[in-house]
Amino acid sequence: MEIQKILNDRFLLFDGAMGTMLQKKGLGAGKLPEIYNIDKPQIIYDIHKKYLDAGADIITTNTFGANKLKLKEFKYSVEDVIREAVKIARSAAGNKFVALDIGPIGRMMKPVGTLSFYDAYEIFKQQIIIGSREGADLILIETISDLYEAKAAVLAAKENSSLPVFCTMTFQENMRTLTGTDPITMVQVLQGLGVDALGLNCSLGPKQLSPIVDEVLKVSTVPVIVQPNAGLPKIEKGETVYDITPSEFVCEIKKMAEKGVAIFGGCCGTNPDFIKAIKENLNSLKPKKLSNKRLTTACSSTKTVIIGQEVKIIGERINPTGKKKLKEALKTNNIDYIISEAIVQKKAGADILDINLGLPEIDEREMMKKVILELQGIIDIPLQIDSMKSDVIEEAVRIYNGKPIINSVNGKISSMKKIFPIAKKYGACVICLCLDEEGLGETVERKLEIAEKIINIAKAYGVPEENLLIDCLTLTVSTSQETVLETLKAIKMIKEKYNVKTVLGASNVSYGLPNRKAINVTYLALALGYGLDAPITDPTVEMIMDVIRAFKVLSNQDKECKEYIEFYSNKSCETATVKKIEKDLKQLIINGMKEEAYLKTKEILKTREAMEVVDTYLIPALDIVGEKYERGIIFLPQLIRSAETVKASFEAVKEKLIVEEKNKISKGKIILATVKGDIHDIGKNIVKILLENYGFEVIDLGRDVSVKEIIDTAIKEDVKLIGLSALMTTTIQSMEETIREIKLHKPDCCVMVGGAVLNKDYAEMIGAHFYGKDAREAVKIAQKIFGV
């Protein structure tokens, strides 16, 4: 499938919703749509045909939920379901294209949930191998709300098939995914992984998606796909309907086409009429080719750092060389110490963190994996993977949730042969050292010669210039005084000649001299003046940060001196130099340091009552974290990490209560359940974690729960609040029925509802007392009900 060739002449058009169509054909609550591939194949064939007749170029197989976790409670295997789905689509498609539809697994990945990156990869791999073998033309990974899950799916697709890969994520109205990814970060990571098209689908109507689409179009260098819902859901005569017509829908689609979106389709609530309207309205138009230039970026899952627009600081402190305490922490597996070093550097002003764990006494690969998995759930700034071993680098880059920097490659052929394939495969940036088989380049000419060789060979491997960060390297001024300015001149000349950015570790320049700080900061200031983009340095050294802040003002990077004024106006003895994390229990919880929080809680409990600790430290800390979450300062991974840290503190509290033979803490009982017919429990599990940490006793009934079980449990336990969750549009009616029966049989019980297919108005329509838009809101509802 030559996508770009097609898009030179016309738009590509996918089909619309499958679930909506199947509901009209009798799909009831508790039925998995994918089962129809085997039980009622003619219905699936007819739906495909209707979309093709409406003008779709690509039809998606009925395999959205065809993974081993979702199918384990049904009688058909993943092999059976996908094989039949592709067979039906292939027979209907004729000379049109068939996309293997891959939806989310249905469980949250670590650190938010329990599913590992490796397990997610294997689940996707199974689906992709079967679908590719059976005759799909491309792979559509869709409705993904977690960038980490998207990465696992894309890698599974790229490594186990030769088919084009499209990937769309689902965003909320706050322009973030459920786990906090913004549009620019999504683009940087997915196009780095080599997808053929990327974009958005589901959750919102085209009008609500429009500002998010605009952000994607600003930076994407690959075709953009948009598949909106047919507006927002509502109930009419007992049925779920959506609130915009095909003509209203296509009005927004046309605007997106004029801006640069090239591939369209529909999601929840759309039908062949919507696809026909798109086809008719775009017939006279041709796709607008995107002309965005690649940016030099490093990304966490929630933040993109653009290198080259202003000075960015790479924190160097997580490196055991010359650091006794860090060496000891690595040997004793003291991850909290490493976390504290990361937090210190971020607070001091680091934009990116270098992670070097090279110590002969430890298993560097395993430690690197562990540290990255921990840090990416706590720190929102990108990481730089630093190792002498290519296998350590590849494993770290693979499991990293974002787009990292690799530190490093050099001009030796053996080095480039190992590192550039990794950088290409994962879309990572690479620090390139100006040294080769002949040694370190000391003159400007040699540095340029080595840099040019590295750049050309990188291109041959498919690594673009924008992903290269050249380190011109500097020797110590005490022994090589005549060479230190050569490094600075080389920085300027390399940037003028190539589309690369530059980094430099400047602290080596002062080795062997007294008052090293003076030499270091002066050399740093000179390097910045020559065009250095990202110093690798210690951000906790006040003199260094003073120079960088001043340079940003003088070079017009800090517009209107805002950052400079804000920092120095608020500067105090406490904030002037960040050397260590305050060991206050609340701060430990906010920072997500589980082991230290547990030990600190035990220490406080020696002199204070258990409930005093809960009310004075634990709940206020969660409130602070919750407020940061609501304001968009932190996102779901950090929220869950803090909640897990509180759980560690609660363990210490419970231990004391058991010793004192006192009753357990409970501010009230709450039932949580995913309604009958819905096998997703992502949102419910997040709500459970937070409610328990606020002291509520949660009775978790699980997924696909019958109305009878919910009511019987509510009566038996005399519960005042029930939380119901639904992710699928096909199970909203089940939720409405459940609420109706609860009101009839347990009228003194309130119901709060939540889930991706709901909004406040919709919740009111189906009779819920409260709408919990997220876990934080669910806590507020519980506190209101129980008066705490």
PDB file of N, CA and C in Angstrom, residues 114 144 172 277 295 384 498 510 541 624 677 716 749 758 783 786:
ATOM      1  N   THR A 114      -1.109  -2.826  36.205  1.00  0.00           N
ATOM      2  CA  THR A 114      -0.305  -4.005  36.530  1.00  0.00           C
ATOM      3  C   THR A 114       0.288  -4.678  35.295  1.00  0.00           C
ATOM      4  N   ILE A 144      -6.179   4.403  21.651  1.00  0.00           N
ATOM      5  CA  ILE A 144      -5.194   4.179  22.704  1.00  0.00           C
ATOM      6  C   ILE A 144      -5.102   5.439  23.563  1.00  0.00           C
ATOM      7  N   GLN A 172      -8.807  13.741  25.719  1.00  0.00           N
ATOM      8  CA  GLN A 172      -9.888  14.370  26.460  1.00  0.00           C
ATOM      9  C   GLN A 172      -9.942  15.858  26.097  1.00  0.00           C
ATOM     10  N   ALA A 277     -21.134  11.281   3.364  1.00  0.00           N
ATOM     11  CA  ALA A 277     -21.068  12.746   3.403  1.00  0.00           C
ATOM     12  C   ALA A 277     -19.630  13.239   3.278  1.00  0.00           C
ATOM     13  N   LEU A 295      11.709  18.455  14.367  1.00  0.00           N
ATOM     14  CA  LEU A 295      12.275  19.140  15.525  1.00  0.00           C
ATOM     15  C   LEU A 295      13.277  18.226  16.221  1.00  0.00           C
ATOM     16  N   GLN A 384      17.979  10.691  29.460  1.00  0.00           N
ATOM     17  CA  GLN A 384      19.087  10.436  28.549  1.00  0.00           C
ATOM     18  C   GLN A 384      19.759   9.149  29.004  1.00  0.00           C
ATOM     19  N   TYR A 498      25.611  22.318   9.469  1.00  0.00           N
ATOM     20  CA  TYR A 498      24.685  21.183   9.519  1.00  0.00           C
ATOM     21  C   TYR A 498      23.451  21.516  10.359  1.00  0.00           C
ATOM     22  N   SER A 510      38.285  22.185  33.810  1.00  0.00           N
ATOM     23  CA  SER A 510      38.970  22.765  34.974  1.00  0.00           C
ATOM     24  C   SER A 510      39.792  21.764  35.763  1.00  0.00           C
ATOM     25  N   VAL A 541      24.396  23.401  41.185  1.00  0.00           N
ATOM     26  CA  VAL A 541      25.462  24.388  41.424  1.00  0.00           C
ATOM     27  C   VAL A 541      24.912  25.765  41.059  1.00  0.00           C
ATOM     28  N   ILE A 624      -2.942  17.717  48.235  1.00  0.00           N
ATOM     29  CA  ILE A 624      -2.000  18.531  47.452  1.00  0.00           C
ATOM     30  C   ILE A 624      -1.761  17.891  46.089  1.00  0.00           C
ATOM     31  N   GLY A 677     -21.768  -6.782  30.910  1.00  0.00           N
ATOM     32  CA  GLY A 677     -21.455  -6.689  29.486  1.00  0.00           C
ATOM     33  C   GLY A 677     -20.177  -5.958  29.178  1.00  0.00           C
ATOM     34  N   LYS A 716     -26.707  -6.284  51.610  1.00  0.00           N
ATOM     35  CA  LYS A 716     -26.008  -7.056  52.640  1.00  0.00           C
ATOM     36  C   LYS A 716     -25.026  -6.185  53.422  1.00  0.00           C
ATOM     37  N   CYS A 749     -29.397   4.478  48.597  1.00  0.00           N
ATOM     38  CA  CYS A 749     -28.029   4.367  48.081  1.00  0.00           C
ATOM     39  C   CYS A 749     -27.834   5.301  46.889  1.00  0.00           C
ATOM     40  N   LEU A 758     -18.971   8.495  28.868  1.00  0.00           N
ATOM     41  CA  LEU A 758     -19.928   9.302  29.630  1.00  0.00           C
ATOM     42  C   LEU A 758     -19.499  10.760  29.723  1.00  0.00           C
ATOM     43  N   GLN A 783     -16.503  11.884  49.799  1.00  0.00           N
ATOM     44  CA  GLN A 783     -16.370  12.744  50.981  1.00  0.00           C
ATOM     45  C   GLN A 783     -17.672  13.490  51.259  1.00  0.00           C
ATOM     46  N   PHE A 786     -20.325  10.879  52.679  1.00  0.00           N
ATOM     47  CA  PHE A 786     -20.052  10.398  54.036  1.00  0.00           C
ATOM     48  C   PHE A 786     -19.710  11.519  55.010  1.00  0.00           C
TER      49      PHE A 786
END
